[in-house]
């Protein structure tokens, strides 16, 4: 069952990566945050180079603290599916 979720997650990642349409910033932040939480969990890393965009991305990820990697994968898949419909 875990393998099926991983496959769906990888497929959703490929779809999101290949999208040609410009997505709203809030959707991009949610995609980023769910992806990071799914892949890294609560093992946060922040590149403090005073880049405001990176700060927003890090903040979006931090808001998912405590979410399981499995749940983050499911939410990522759901978000990608909502974008392509």
PDB file of N, CA, C and O in Angstrom:
ATOM      1  N   UNK A   1       0.833  -1.208   0.000  1.00  0.00           N
ATOM      2  CA  UNK A   1       0.000   0.000   0.000  1.00  0.00           C
ATOM      3  C   UNK A   1       0.868   1.259   0.000  1.00  0.00           C
ATOM      4  O   UNK A   1       0.559   2.235  -0.649  1.00  0.00           O
ATOM      5  N   UNK A   2       1.943   1.224   0.753  1.00  0.00           N
ATOM      6  CA  UNK A   2       2.867   2.363   0.783  1.00  0.00           C
ATOM      7  C   UNK A   2       3.455   2.607  -0.595  1.00  0.00           C
ATOM      8  O   UNK A   2       3.629   3.732  -1.018  1.00  0.00           O
ATOM      9  N   UNK A   3       3.761   1.533  -1.318  1.00  0.00           N
ATOM     10  CA  UNK A   3       4.332   1.668  -2.651  1.00  0.00           C
ATOM     11  C   UNK A   3       3.362   2.362  -3.606  1.00  0.00           C
ATOM     12  O   UNK A   3       3.777   3.148  -4.440  1.00  0.00           O
ATOM     13  N   UNK A   4       2.069   2.059  -3.474  1.00  0.00           N
ATOM     14  CA  UNK A   4       1.059   2.695  -4.331  1.00  0.00           C
ATOM     15  C   UNK A   4       1.007   4.200  -4.067  1.00  0.00           C
ATOM     16  O   UNK A   4       0.945   4.996  -4.998  1.00  0.00           O
ATOM     17  N   UNK A   5       1.061   4.579  -2.797  1.00  0.00           N
ATOM     18  CA  UNK A   5       1.054   6.000  -2.447  1.00  0.00           C
ATOM     19  C   UNK A   5       2.295   6.687  -3.008  1.00  0.00           C
ATOM     20  O   UNK A   5       2.207   7.774  -3.578  1.00  0.00           O
ATOM     21  N   UNK A   6       3.447   6.045  -2.859  1.00  0.00           N
ATOM     22  CA  UNK A   6       4.684   6.621  -3.392  1.00  0.00           C
ATOM     23  C   UNK A   6       4.608   6.798  -4.905  1.00  0.00           C
ATOM     24  O   UNK A   6       5.053   7.815  -5.436  1.00  0.00           O
ATOM     25  N   UNK A   7       4.041   5.811  -5.594  1.00  0.00           N
ATOM     26  CA  UNK A   7       3.896   5.904  -7.050  1.00  0.00           C
ATOM     27  C   UNK A   7       2.981   7.057  -7.439  1.00  0.00           C
ATOM     28  O   UNK A   7       3.290   7.829  -8.355  1.00  0.00           O
ATOM     29  N   UNK A   8       1.853   7.183  -6.746  1.00  0.00           N
ATOM     30  CA  UNK A   8       0.923   8.283  -7.030  1.00  0.00           C
ATOM     31  C   UNK A   8       1.569   9.634  -6.725  1.00  0.00           C
ATOM     32  O   UNK A   8       1.351  10.609  -7.439  1.00  0.00           O
ATOM     33  N   UNK A   9       2.362   9.681  -5.648  1.00  0.00           N
ATOM     34  CA  UNK A   9       3.053  10.910  -5.281  1.00  0.00           C
ATOM     35  C   UNK A   9       4.059  11.303  -6.362  1.00  0.00           C
ATOM     36  O   UNK A   9       4.109  12.462  -6.783  1.00  0.00           O
ATOM     37  N   UNK A  10       4.849  10.351  -6.832  1.00  0.00           N
ATOM     38  CA  UNK A  10       5.826  10.629  -7.881  1.00  0.00           C
ATOM     39  C   UNK A  10       5.134  11.067  -9.173  1.00  0.00           C
ATOM     40  O   UNK A  10       5.606  11.968  -9.871  1.00  0.00           O
ATOM     41  N   UNK A  11       4.007  10.435  -9.483  1.00  0.00           N
ATOM     42  CA  UNK A  11       3.243  10.804 -10.680  1.00  0.00           C
ATOM     43  C   UNK A  11       2.710  12.236 -10.552  1.00  0.00           C
ATOM     44  O   UNK A  11       2.796  13.031 -11.489  1.00  0.00           O
ATOM     45  N   UNK A  12       2.184  12.571  -9.374  1.00  0.00           N
ATOM     46  CA  UNK A  12       1.668  13.924  -9.144  1.00  0.00           C
ATOM     47  C   UNK A  12       2.795  14.947  -9.231  1.00  0.00           C
ATOM     48  O   UNK A  12       2.617  16.036  -9.785  1.00  0.00           O
ATOM     49  N   UNK A  13       3.969  14.587  -8.699  1.00  0.00           N
ATOM     50  CA  UNK A  13       5.120  15.493  -8.771  1.00  0.00           C
ATOM     51  C   UNK A  13       5.509  15.758 -10.223  1.00  0.00           C
ATOM     52  O   UNK A  13       5.786  16.894 -10.601  1.00  0.00           O
ATOM     53  N   UNK A  14       5.512  14.715 -11.030  1.00  0.00           N
ATOM     54  CA  UNK A  14       5.855  14.874 -12.449  1.00  0.00           C
ATOM     55  C   UNK A  14       4.833  15.777 -13.146  1.00  0.00           C
ATOM     56  O   UNK A  14       5.204  16.669 -13.912  1.00  0.00           O
ATOM     57  N   UNK A  15       3.553  15.562 -12.866  1.00  0.00           N
ATOM     58  CA  UNK A  15       2.503  16.397 -13.464  1.00  0.00           C
ATOM     59  C   UNK A  15       2.703  17.855 -13.074  1.00  0.00           C
ATOM     60  O   UNK A  15       2.663  18.753 -13.912  1.00  0.00           O
ATOM     61  N   UNK A  16       2.915  18.094 -11.779  1.00  0.00           N
ATOM     62  CA  UNK A  16       3.094  19.465 -11.293  1.00  0.00           C
ATOM     63  C   UNK A  16       4.338  20.103 -11.911  1.00  0.00           C
ATOM     64  O   UNK A  16       4.323  21.283 -12.272  1.00  0.00           O
ATOM     65  N   UNK A  17       5.398  19.327 -12.038  1.00  0.00           N
ATOM     66  CA  UNK A  17       6.649  19.853 -12.597  1.00  0.00           C
ATOM     67  C   UNK A  17       6.514  20.194 -14.076  1.00  0.00           C
ATOM     68  O   UNK A  17       7.178  21.098 -14.569  1.00  0.00           O
ATOM     69  N   UNK A  18       5.655  19.457 -14.776  1.00  0.00           N
ATOM     70  CA  UNK A  18       5.492  19.650 -16.213  1.00  0.00           C
ATOM     71  C   UNK A  18       4.406  20.663 -16.585  1.00  0.00           C
ATOM     72  O   UNK A  18       4.219  20.944 -17.769  1.00  0.00           O
ATOM     73  N   UNK A  19       3.713  21.198 -15.594  1.00  0.00           N
ATOM     74  CA  UNK A  19       2.649  22.168 -15.881  1.00  0.00           C
ATOM     75  C   UNK A  19       3.231  23.391 -16.576  1.00  0.00           C
ATOM     76  O   UNK A  19       4.250  23.921 -16.152  1.00  0.00           O
ATOM     77  N   UNK A  20       2.565  23.821 -17.609  1.00  0.00           N
ATOM     78  CA  UNK A  20       3.030  25.010 -18.329  1.00  0.00           C
ATOM     79  C   UNK A  20       2.303  26.271 -17.874  1.00  0.00           C
ATOM     80  O   UNK A  20       2.800  27.371 -18.060  1.00  0.00           O
ATOM     81  N   UNK A  21       1.118  26.082 -17.278  1.00  0.00           N
ATOM     82  CA  UNK A  21       0.371  27.256 -16.829  1.00  0.00           C
ATOM     83  C   UNK A  21       1.001  27.846 -15.573  1.00  0.00           C
ATOM     84  O   UNK A  21       1.604  27.142 -14.773  1.00  0.00           O
ATOM     85  N   UNK A  22       0.873  29.150 -15.445  1.00  0.00           N
ATOM     86  CA  UNK A  22       1.388  29.848 -14.266  1.00  0.00           C
ATOM     87  C   UNK A  22       0.364  29.713 -13.150  1.00  0.00           C
ATOM     88  O   UNK A  22      -0.786  30.108 -13.301  1.00  0.00           O
ATOM     89  N   UNK A  23       0.780  29.129 -12.035  1.00  0.00           N
ATOM     90  CA  UNK A  23      -0.118  28.930 -10.899  1.00  0.00           C
ATOM     91  C   UNK A  23      -0.039  30.121  -9.951  1.00  0.00           C
ATOM     92  O   UNK A  23       1.004  30.764  -9.843  1.00  0.00           O
ATOM     93  N   UNK A  24      -1.138  30.396  -9.239  1.00  0.00           N
ATOM     94  CA  UNK A  24      -1.107  31.468  -8.241  1.00  0.00           C
ATOM     95  C   UNK A  24      -0.041  31.172  -7.171  1.00  0.00           C
ATOM     96  O   UNK A  24       0.235  30.002  -6.865  1.00  0.00           O
ATOM     97  N   UNK A  25       0.504  32.222  -6.602  1.00  0.00           N
ATOM     98  CA  UNK A  25       1.584  32.073  -5.616  1.00  0.00           C
ATOM     99  C   UNK A  25       1.171  31.211  -4.427  1.00  0.00           C
ATOM    100  O   UNK A  25       1.970  30.408  -3.945  1.00  0.00           O
ATOM    101  N   UNK A  26      -0.078  31.351  -3.959  1.00  0.00           N
ATOM    102  CA  UNK A  26      -0.497  30.568  -2.792  1.00  0.00           C
ATOM    103  C   UNK A  26      -0.542  29.072  -3.114  1.00  0.00           C
ATOM    104  O   UNK A  26      -0.191  28.243  -2.278  1.00  0.00           O
ATOM    105  N   UNK A  27      -0.921  28.727  -4.332  1.00  0.00           N
ATOM    106  CA  UNK A  27      -0.949  27.321  -4.745  1.00  0.00           C
ATOM    107  C   UNK A  27       0.481  26.792  -4.850  1.00  0.00           C
ATOM    108  O   UNK A  27       0.780  25.683  -4.403  1.00  0.00           O
ATOM    109  N   UNK A  28       1.374  27.590  -5.418  1.00  0.00           N
ATOM    110  CA  UNK A  28       2.782  27.188  -5.521  1.00  0.00           C
ATOM    111  C   UNK A  28       3.385  26.956  -4.134  1.00  0.00           C
ATOM    112  O   UNK A  28       4.126  25.985  -3.926  1.00  0.00           O
ATOM    113  N   UNK A  29       3.049  27.823  -3.187  1.00  0.00           N
ATOM    114  CA  UNK A  29       3.562  27.654  -1.825  1.00  0.00           C
ATOM    115  C   UNK A  29       3.033  26.376  -1.192  1.00  0.00           C
ATOM    116  O   UNK A  29       3.770  25.668  -0.495  1.00  0.00           O
ATOM    117  N   UNK A  30       1.757  26.076  -1.425  1.00  0.00           N
ATOM    118  CA  UNK A  30       1.186  24.853  -0.860  1.00  0.00           C
ATOM    119  C   UNK A  30       1.830  23.619  -1.486  1.00  0.00           C
ATOM    120  O   UNK A  30       2.142  22.654  -0.784  1.00  0.00           O
ATOM    121  N   UNK A  31       2.048  23.647  -2.794  1.00  0.00           N
ATOM    122  CA  UNK A  31       2.737  22.529  -3.455  1.00  0.00           C
ATOM    123  C   UNK A  31       4.129  22.334  -2.859  1.00  0.00           C
ATOM    124  O   UNK A  31       4.531  21.214  -2.540  1.00  0.00           O
ATOM    125  N   UNK A  32       4.844  23.432  -2.707  1.00  0.00           N
ATOM    126  CA  UNK A  32       6.191  23.374  -2.141  1.00  0.00           C
ATOM    127  C   UNK A  32       6.162  22.795  -0.735  1.00  0.00           C
ATOM    128  O   UNK A  32       6.929  21.882  -0.408  1.00  0.00           O
ATOM    129  N   UNK A  33       5.258  23.306   0.095  1.00  0.00           N
ATOM    130  CA  UNK A  33       5.208  22.886   1.495  1.00  0.00           C
ATOM    131  C   UNK A  33       4.831  21.409   1.626  1.00  0.00           C
ATOM    132  O   UNK A  33       5.470  20.667   2.383  1.00  0.00           O
ATOM    133  N   UNK A  34       3.821  20.976   0.898  1.00  0.00           N
ATOM    134  CA  UNK A  34       3.436  19.555   0.964  1.00  0.00           C
ATOM    135  C   UNK A  34       4.565  18.668   0.455  1.00  0.00           C
ATOM    136  O   UNK A  34       4.836  17.607   1.018  1.00  0.00           O
ATOM    137  N   UNK A  35       5.223  19.101  -0.605  1.00  0.00           N
ATOM    138  CA  UNK A  35       6.332  18.306  -1.134  1.00  0.00           C
ATOM    139  C   UNK A  35       7.444  18.172  -0.098  1.00  0.00           C
ATOM    140  O   UNK A  35       7.930  17.072   0.173  1.00  0.00           O
ATOM    141  N   UNK A  36       7.858  19.299   0.470  1.00  0.00           N
ATOM    142  CA  UNK A  36       8.941  19.262   1.462  1.00  0.00           C
ATOM    143  C   UNK A  36       8.553  18.423   2.669  1.00  0.00           C
ATOM    144  O   UNK A  36       9.366  17.655   3.186  1.00  0.00           O
ATOM    145  N   UNK A  37       7.298  18.558   3.127  1.00  0.00           N
ATOM    146  CA  UNK A  37       6.860  17.785   4.288  1.00  0.00           C
ATOM    147  C   UNK A  37       6.820  16.297   3.942  1.00  0.00           C
ATOM    148  O   UNK A  37       7.180  15.456   4.758  1.00  0.00           O
ATOM    149  N   UNK A  38       6.397  15.975   2.720  1.00  0.00           N
ATOM    150  CA  UNK A  38       6.327  14.577   2.289  1.00  0.00           C
ATOM    151  C   UNK A  38       7.716  13.954   2.180  1.00  0.00           C
ATOM    152  O   UNK A  38       7.899  12.778   2.485  1.00  0.00           O
ATOM    153  N   UNK A  39       8.692  14.749   1.772  1.00  0.00           N
ATOM    154  CA  UNK A  39      10.030  14.220   1.531  1.00  0.00           C
ATOM    155  C   UNK A  39      10.940  14.349   2.757  1.00  0.00           C
ATOM    156  O   UNK A  39      11.720  13.450   3.060  1.00  0.00           O
ATOM    157  N   UNK A  40      10.820  15.456   3.471  1.00  0.00           N
ATOM    158  CA  UNK A  40      11.726  15.733   4.589  1.00  0.00           C
ATOM    159  C   UNK A  40      11.062  15.631   5.965  1.00  0.00           C
ATOM    160  O   UNK A  40      11.757  15.582   6.970  1.00  0.00           O
ATOM    161  N   UNK A  41       9.727  15.679   6.017  1.00  0.00           N
ATOM    162  CA  UNK A  41       9.050  15.679   7.316  1.00  0.00           C
ATOM    163  C   UNK A  41       9.381  16.938   8.088  1.00  0.00           C
ATOM    164  O   UNK A  41       9.492  18.018   7.514  1.00  0.00           O
ATOM    165  N   UNK A  42       9.560  16.802   9.395  1.00  0.00           N
ATOM    166  CA  UNK A  42       9.852  17.958  10.246  1.00  0.00           C
ATOM    167  C   UNK A  42      11.344  18.282  10.325  1.00  0.00           C
ATOM    168  O   UNK A  42      11.778  19.040  11.179  1.00  0.00           O
ATOM    169  N   UNK A  43      12.143  17.731   9.434  1.00  0.00           N
ATOM    170  CA  UNK A  43      13.582  18.010   9.410  1.00  0.00           C
ATOM    171  C   UNK A  43      13.816  19.279   8.575  1.00  0.00           C
ATOM    172  O   UNK A  43      14.236  19.216   7.427  1.00  0.00           O
ATOM    173  N   UNK A  44      13.510  20.412   9.183  1.00  0.00           N
ATOM    174  CA  UNK A  44      13.530  21.695   8.480  1.00  0.00           C
ATOM    175  C   UNK A  44      14.944  22.177   8.221  1.00  0.00           C
ATOM    176  O   UNK A  44      15.825  22.038   9.051  1.00  0.00           O
ATOM    177  N   UNK A  45      15.127  22.760   7.050  1.00  0.00           N
ATOM    178  CA  UNK A  45      16.374  23.433   6.709  1.00  0.00           C
ATOM    179  C   UNK A  45      15.995  24.766   6.074  1.00  0.00           C
ATOM    180  O   UNK A  45      15.020  24.855   5.346  1.00  0.00           O
ATOM    181  N   UNK A  46      16.766  25.781   6.370  1.00  0.00           N
ATOM    182  CA  UNK A  46      16.470  27.108   5.818  1.00  0.00           C
ATOM    183  C   UNK A  46      17.756  27.751   5.364  1.00  0.00           C
ATOM    184  O   UNK A  46      18.724  27.839   6.112  1.00  0.00           O
ATOM    185  N   UNK A  47      17.745  28.192   4.118  1.00  0.00           N
ATOM    186  CA  UNK A  47      18.886  28.899   3.552  1.00  0.00           C
ATOM    187  C   UNK A  47      18.644  30.389   3.761  1.00  0.00           C
ATOM    188  O   UNK A  47      17.899  31.012   3.017  1.00  0.00           O
ATOM    189  N   UNK A  48      19.247  30.948   4.777  1.00  0.00           N
ATOM    190  CA  UNK A  48      19.009  32.355   5.131  1.00  0.00           C
ATOM    191  C   UNK A  48      19.868  33.264   4.266  1.00  0.00           C
ATOM    192  O   UNK A  48      20.946  33.687   4.654  1.00  0.00           O
ATOM    193  N   UNK A  49      19.361  33.545   3.084  1.00  0.00           N
ATOM    194  CA  UNK A  49      20.097  34.460   2.209  1.00  0.00           C
ATOM    195  C   UNK A  49      19.296  35.744   1.993  1.00  0.00           C
ATOM    196  O   UNK A  49      19.440  36.411   1.000  1.00  0.00           O
ATOM    197  N   UNK A  50      18.434  36.049   2.953  1.00  0.00           N
ATOM    198  CA  UNK A  50      17.627  37.273   2.947  1.00  0.00           C
ATOM    199  C   UNK A  50      16.717  37.369   1.727  1.00  0.00           C
ATOM    200  O   UNK A  50      16.341  38.451   1.310  1.00  0.00           O
ATOM    201  N   UNK A  51      16.371  36.247   1.146  1.00  0.00           N
ATOM    202  CA  UNK A  51      15.467  36.194   0.007  1.00  0.00           C
ATOM    203  C   UNK A  51      14.050  36.055   0.540  1.00  0.00           C
ATOM    204  O   UNK A  51      13.715  35.066   1.195  1.00  0.00           O
ATOM    205  N   UNK A  52      13.212  37.024   0.269  1.00  0.00           N
ATOM    206  CA  UNK A  52      11.849  37.028   0.788  1.00  0.00           C
ATOM    207  C   UNK A  52      11.067  35.818   0.300  1.00  0.00           C
ATOM    208  O   UNK A  52      10.305  35.218   1.057  1.00  0.00           O
ATOM    209  N   UNK A  53      11.274  35.424  -0.948  1.00  0.00           N
ATOM    210  CA  UNK A  53      10.559  34.269  -1.481  1.00  0.00           C
ATOM    211  C   UNK A  53      10.907  33.001  -0.695  1.00  0.00           C
ATOM    212  O   UNK A  53      10.036  32.197  -0.380  1.00  0.00           O
ATOM    213  N   UNK A  54      12.189  32.820  -0.377  1.00  0.00           N
ATOM    214  CA  UNK A  54      12.594  31.660   0.422  1.00  0.00           C
ATOM    215  C   UNK A  54      11.974  31.697   1.806  1.00  0.00           C
ATOM    216  O   UNK A  54      11.616  30.656   2.357  1.00  0.00           O
ATOM    217  N   UNK A  55      11.840  32.879   2.373  1.00  0.00           N
ATOM    218  CA  UNK A  55      11.220  33.009   3.691  1.00  0.00           C
ATOM    219  C   UNK A  55       9.750  32.590   3.633  1.00  0.00           C
ATOM    220  O   UNK A  55       9.256  31.896   4.530  1.00  0.00           O
ATOM    221  N   UNK A  56       9.047  32.981   2.579  1.00  0.00           N
ATOM    222  CA  UNK A  56       7.647  32.574   2.419  1.00  0.00           C
ATOM    223  C   UNK A  56       7.540  31.058   2.243  1.00  0.00           C
ATOM    224  O   UNK A  56       6.657  30.414   2.804  1.00  0.00           O
ATOM    225  N   UNK A  57       8.450  30.488   1.453  1.00  0.00           N
ATOM    226  CA  UNK A  57       8.441  29.041   1.227  1.00  0.00           C
ATOM    227  C   UNK A  57       8.699  28.302   2.539  1.00  0.00           C
ATOM    228  O   UNK A  57       8.010  27.335   2.866  1.00  0.00           O
ATOM    229  N   UNK A  58       9.680  28.764   3.292  1.00  0.00           N
ATOM    230  CA  UNK A  58      10.008  28.121   4.564  1.00  0.00           C
ATOM    231  C   UNK A  58       8.834  28.229   5.535  1.00  0.00           C
ATOM    232  O   UNK A  58       8.484  27.263   6.218  1.00  0.00           O
ATOM    233  N   UNK A  59       8.200  29.386   5.582  1.00  0.00           N
ATOM    234  CA  UNK A  59       7.054  29.581   6.461  1.00  0.00           C
ATOM    235  C   UNK A  59       5.906  28.637   6.099  1.00  0.00           C
ATOM    236  O   UNK A  59       5.268  28.058   6.984  1.00  0.00           O
ATOM    237  N   UNK A  60       5.651  28.479   4.802  1.00  0.00           N
ATOM    238  CA  UNK A  60       4.589  27.575   4.357  1.00  0.00           C
ATOM    239  C   UNK A  60       4.884  26.148   4.805  1.00  0.00           C
ATOM    240  O   UNK A  60       3.996  25.414   5.246  1.00  0.00           O
ATOM    241  N   UNK A  61       6.138  25.750   4.706  1.00  0.00           N
ATOM    242  CA  UNK A  61       6.535  24.404   5.127  1.00  0.00           C
ATOM    243  C   UNK A  61       6.397  24.256   6.639  1.00  0.00           C
ATOM    244  O   UNK A  61       5.857  23.263   7.132  1.00  0.00           O
ATOM    245  N   UNK A  62       6.856  25.249   7.391  1.00  0.00           N
ATOM    246  CA  UNK A  62       6.780  25.200   8.857  1.00  0.00           C
ATOM    247  C   UNK A  62       5.337  25.052   9.345  1.00  0.00           C
ATOM    248  O   UNK A  62       5.088  24.443  10.387  1.00  0.00           O
ATOM    249  N   UNK A  63       4.388  25.596   8.604  1.00  0.00           N
ATOM    250  CA  UNK A  63       2.989  25.506   9.015  1.00  0.00           C
ATOM    251  C   UNK A  63       2.472  24.069   8.985  1.00  0.00           C
ATOM    252  O   UNK A  63       1.442  23.774   9.573  1.00  0.00           O
ATOM    253  N   UNK A  64       3.185  23.188   8.310  1.00  0.00           N
ATOM    254  CA  UNK A  64       2.785  21.779   8.243  1.00  0.00           C
ATOM    255  C   UNK A  64       3.493  20.926   9.298  1.00  0.00           C
ATOM    256  O   UNK A  64       3.363  19.702   9.292  1.00  0.00           O
ATOM    257  N   UNK A  65       4.200  21.567  10.215  1.00  0.00           N
ATOM    258  CA  UNK A  65       4.937  20.838  11.248  1.00  0.00           C
ATOM    259  C   UNK A  65       4.011  19.837  11.944  1.00  0.00           C
ATOM    260  O   UNK A  65       2.880  20.165  12.292  1.00  0.00           O
ATOM    261  N   UNK A  66       4.488  18.623  12.085  1.00  0.00           N
ATOM    262  CA  UNK A  66       3.715  17.596  12.755  1.00  0.00           C
ATOM    263  C   UNK A  66       2.874  16.747  11.809  1.00  0.00           C
ATOM    264  O   UNK A  66       2.391  15.691  12.204  1.00  0.00           O
ATOM    265  N   UNK A  67       2.677  17.208  10.580  1.00  0.00           N
ATOM    266  CA  UNK A  67       1.930  16.414   9.603  1.00  0.00           C
ATOM    267  C   UNK A  67       2.808  15.241   9.182  1.00  0.00           C
ATOM    268  O   UNK A  67       3.991  15.415   8.919  1.00  0.00           O
ATOM    269  N   UNK A  68       2.223  14.050   9.129  1.00  0.00           N
ATOM    270  CA  UNK A  68       3.006  12.881   8.718  1.00  0.00           C
ATOM    271  C   UNK A  68       3.392  13.004   7.244  1.00  0.00           C
ATOM    272  O   UNK A  68       2.716  13.686   6.466  1.00  0.00           O
ATOM    273  N   UNK A  69       4.472  12.348   6.895  1.00  0.00           N
ATOM    274  CA  UNK A  69       4.926  12.374   5.511  1.00  0.00           C
ATOM    275  C   UNK A  69       3.873  11.726   4.611  1.00  0.00           C
ATOM    276  O   UNK A  69       3.632  12.186   3.498  1.00  0.00           O
ATOM    277  N   UNK A  70       3.222  10.695   5.105  1.00  0.00           N
ATOM    278  CA  UNK A  70       2.164  10.012   4.354  1.00  0.00           C
ATOM    279  C   UNK A  70       0.988  10.963   4.079  1.00  0.00           C
ATOM    280  O   UNK A  70       0.496  11.047   2.957  1.00  0.00           O
ATOM    281  N   UNK A  71       0.555  11.706   5.109  1.00  0.00           N
ATOM    282  CA  UNK A  71      -0.545  12.665   4.958  1.00  0.00           C
ATOM    283  C   UNK A  71      -0.146  13.775   3.986  1.00  0.00           C
ATOM    284  O   UNK A  71      -0.948  14.211   3.157  1.00  0.00           O
ATOM    285  N   UNK A  72       1.093  14.241   4.066  1.00  0.00           N
ATOM    286  CA  UNK A  72       1.566  15.293   3.161  1.00  0.00           C
ATOM    287  C   UNK A  72       1.545  14.810   1.711  1.00  0.00           C
ATOM    288  O   UNK A  72       1.170  15.561   0.815  1.00  0.00           O
ATOM    289  N   UNK A  73       1.904  13.551   1.479  1.00  0.00           N
ATOM    290  CA  UNK A  73       1.852  12.998   0.125  1.00  0.00           C
ATOM    291  C   UNK A  73       0.417  12.986  -0.376  1.00  0.00           C
ATOM    292  O   UNK A  73       0.144  13.358  -1.519  1.00  0.00           O
ATOM    293  N   UNK A  74      -0.514  12.569   0.476  1.00  0.00           N
ATOM    294  CA  UNK A  74      -1.925  12.529   0.082  1.00  0.00           C
ATOM    295  C   UNK A  74      -2.436  13.934  -0.248  1.00  0.00           C
ATOM    296  O   UNK A  74      -3.169  14.125  -1.222  1.00  0.00           O
ATOM    297  N   UNK A  75      -2.071  14.920   0.568  1.00  0.00           N
ATOM    298  CA  UNK A  75      -2.511  16.297   0.334  1.00  0.00           C
ATOM    299  C   UNK A  75      -1.894  16.863  -0.943  1.00  0.00           C
ATOM    300  O   UNK A  75      -2.542  17.605  -1.676  1.00  0.00           O
ATOM    301  N   UNK A  76      -0.645  16.523  -1.207  1.00  0.00           N
ATOM    302  CA  UNK A  76       0.028  16.963  -2.433  1.00  0.00           C
ATOM    303  C   UNK A  76      -0.703  16.399  -3.652  1.00  0.00           C
ATOM    304  O   UNK A  76      -1.009  17.134  -4.598  1.00  0.00           O
ATOM    305  N   UNK A  77      -1.000  15.106  -3.613  1.00  0.00           N
ATOM    306  CA  UNK A  77      -1.701  14.447  -4.709  1.00  0.00           C
ATOM    307  C   UNK A  77      -3.073  15.103  -4.914  1.00  0.00           C
ATOM    308  O   UNK A  77      -3.467  15.394  -6.049  1.00  0.00           O
ATOM    309  N   UNK A  78      -3.783  15.343  -3.831  1.00  0.00           N
ATOM    310  CA  UNK A  78      -5.117  15.964  -3.915  1.00  0.00           C
ATOM    311  C   UNK A  78      -5.026  17.358  -4.526  1.00  0.00           C
ATOM    312  O   UNK A  78      -5.845  17.728  -5.374  1.00  0.00           O
ATOM    313  N   UNK A  79      -4.025  18.132  -4.125  1.00  0.00           N
ATOM    314  CA  UNK A  79      -3.858  19.479  -4.662  1.00  0.00           C
ATOM    315  C   UNK A  79      -3.528  19.448  -6.157  1.00  0.00           C
ATOM    316  O   UNK A  79      -4.129  20.198  -6.945  1.00  0.00           O
ATOM    317  N   UNK A  80      -2.627  18.567  -6.557  1.00  0.00           N
ATOM    318  CA  UNK A  80      -2.302  18.453  -7.987  1.00  0.00           C
ATOM    319  C   UNK A  80      -3.534  18.048  -8.782  1.00  0.00           C
ATOM    320  O   UNK A  80      -3.824  18.625  -9.833  1.00  0.00           O
ATOM    321  N   UNK A  81      -4.285  17.087  -8.269  1.00  0.00           N
ATOM    322  CA  UNK A  81      -5.491  16.652  -8.968  1.00  0.00           C
ATOM    323  C   UNK A  81      -6.503  17.785  -9.103  1.00  0.00           C
ATOM    324  O   UNK A  81      -7.185  17.898 -10.107  1.00  0.00           O
ATOM    325  N   UNK A  82      -6.599  18.647  -8.100  1.00  0.00           N
ATOM    326  CA  UNK A  82      -7.531  19.779  -8.177  1.00  0.00           C
ATOM    327  C   UNK A  82      -7.076  20.809  -9.210  1.00  0.00           C
ATOM    328  O   UNK A  82      -7.891  21.492  -9.809  1.00  0.00           O
ATOM    329  N   UNK A  83      -5.773  20.908  -9.425  1.00  0.00           N
ATOM    330  CA  UNK A  83      -5.219  21.868 -10.400  1.00  0.00           C
ATOM    331  C   UNK A  83      -5.488  21.400 -11.822  1.00  0.00           C
ATOM    332  O   UNK A  83      -5.830  22.195 -12.691  1.00  0.00           O
ATOM    333  N   UNK A  84      -5.349  20.107 -12.073  1.00  0.00           N
ATOM    334  CA  UNK A  84      -5.445  19.618 -13.455  1.00  0.00           C
ATOM    335  C   UNK A  84      -6.877  19.330 -13.899  1.00  0.00           C
ATOM    336  O   UNK A  84      -7.106  19.012 -15.043  1.00  0.00           O
ATOM    337  N   UNK A  85      -7.843  19.454 -13.007  1.00  0.00           N
ATOM    338  CA  UNK A  85      -9.243  19.197 -13.387  1.00  0.00           C
ATOM    339  C   UNK A  85      -9.871  20.434 -13.973  1.00  0.00           C
ATOM    340  O   UNK A  85      -9.540  21.518 -13.739  1.00  0.00           O
TER     341      UNK A  85
END
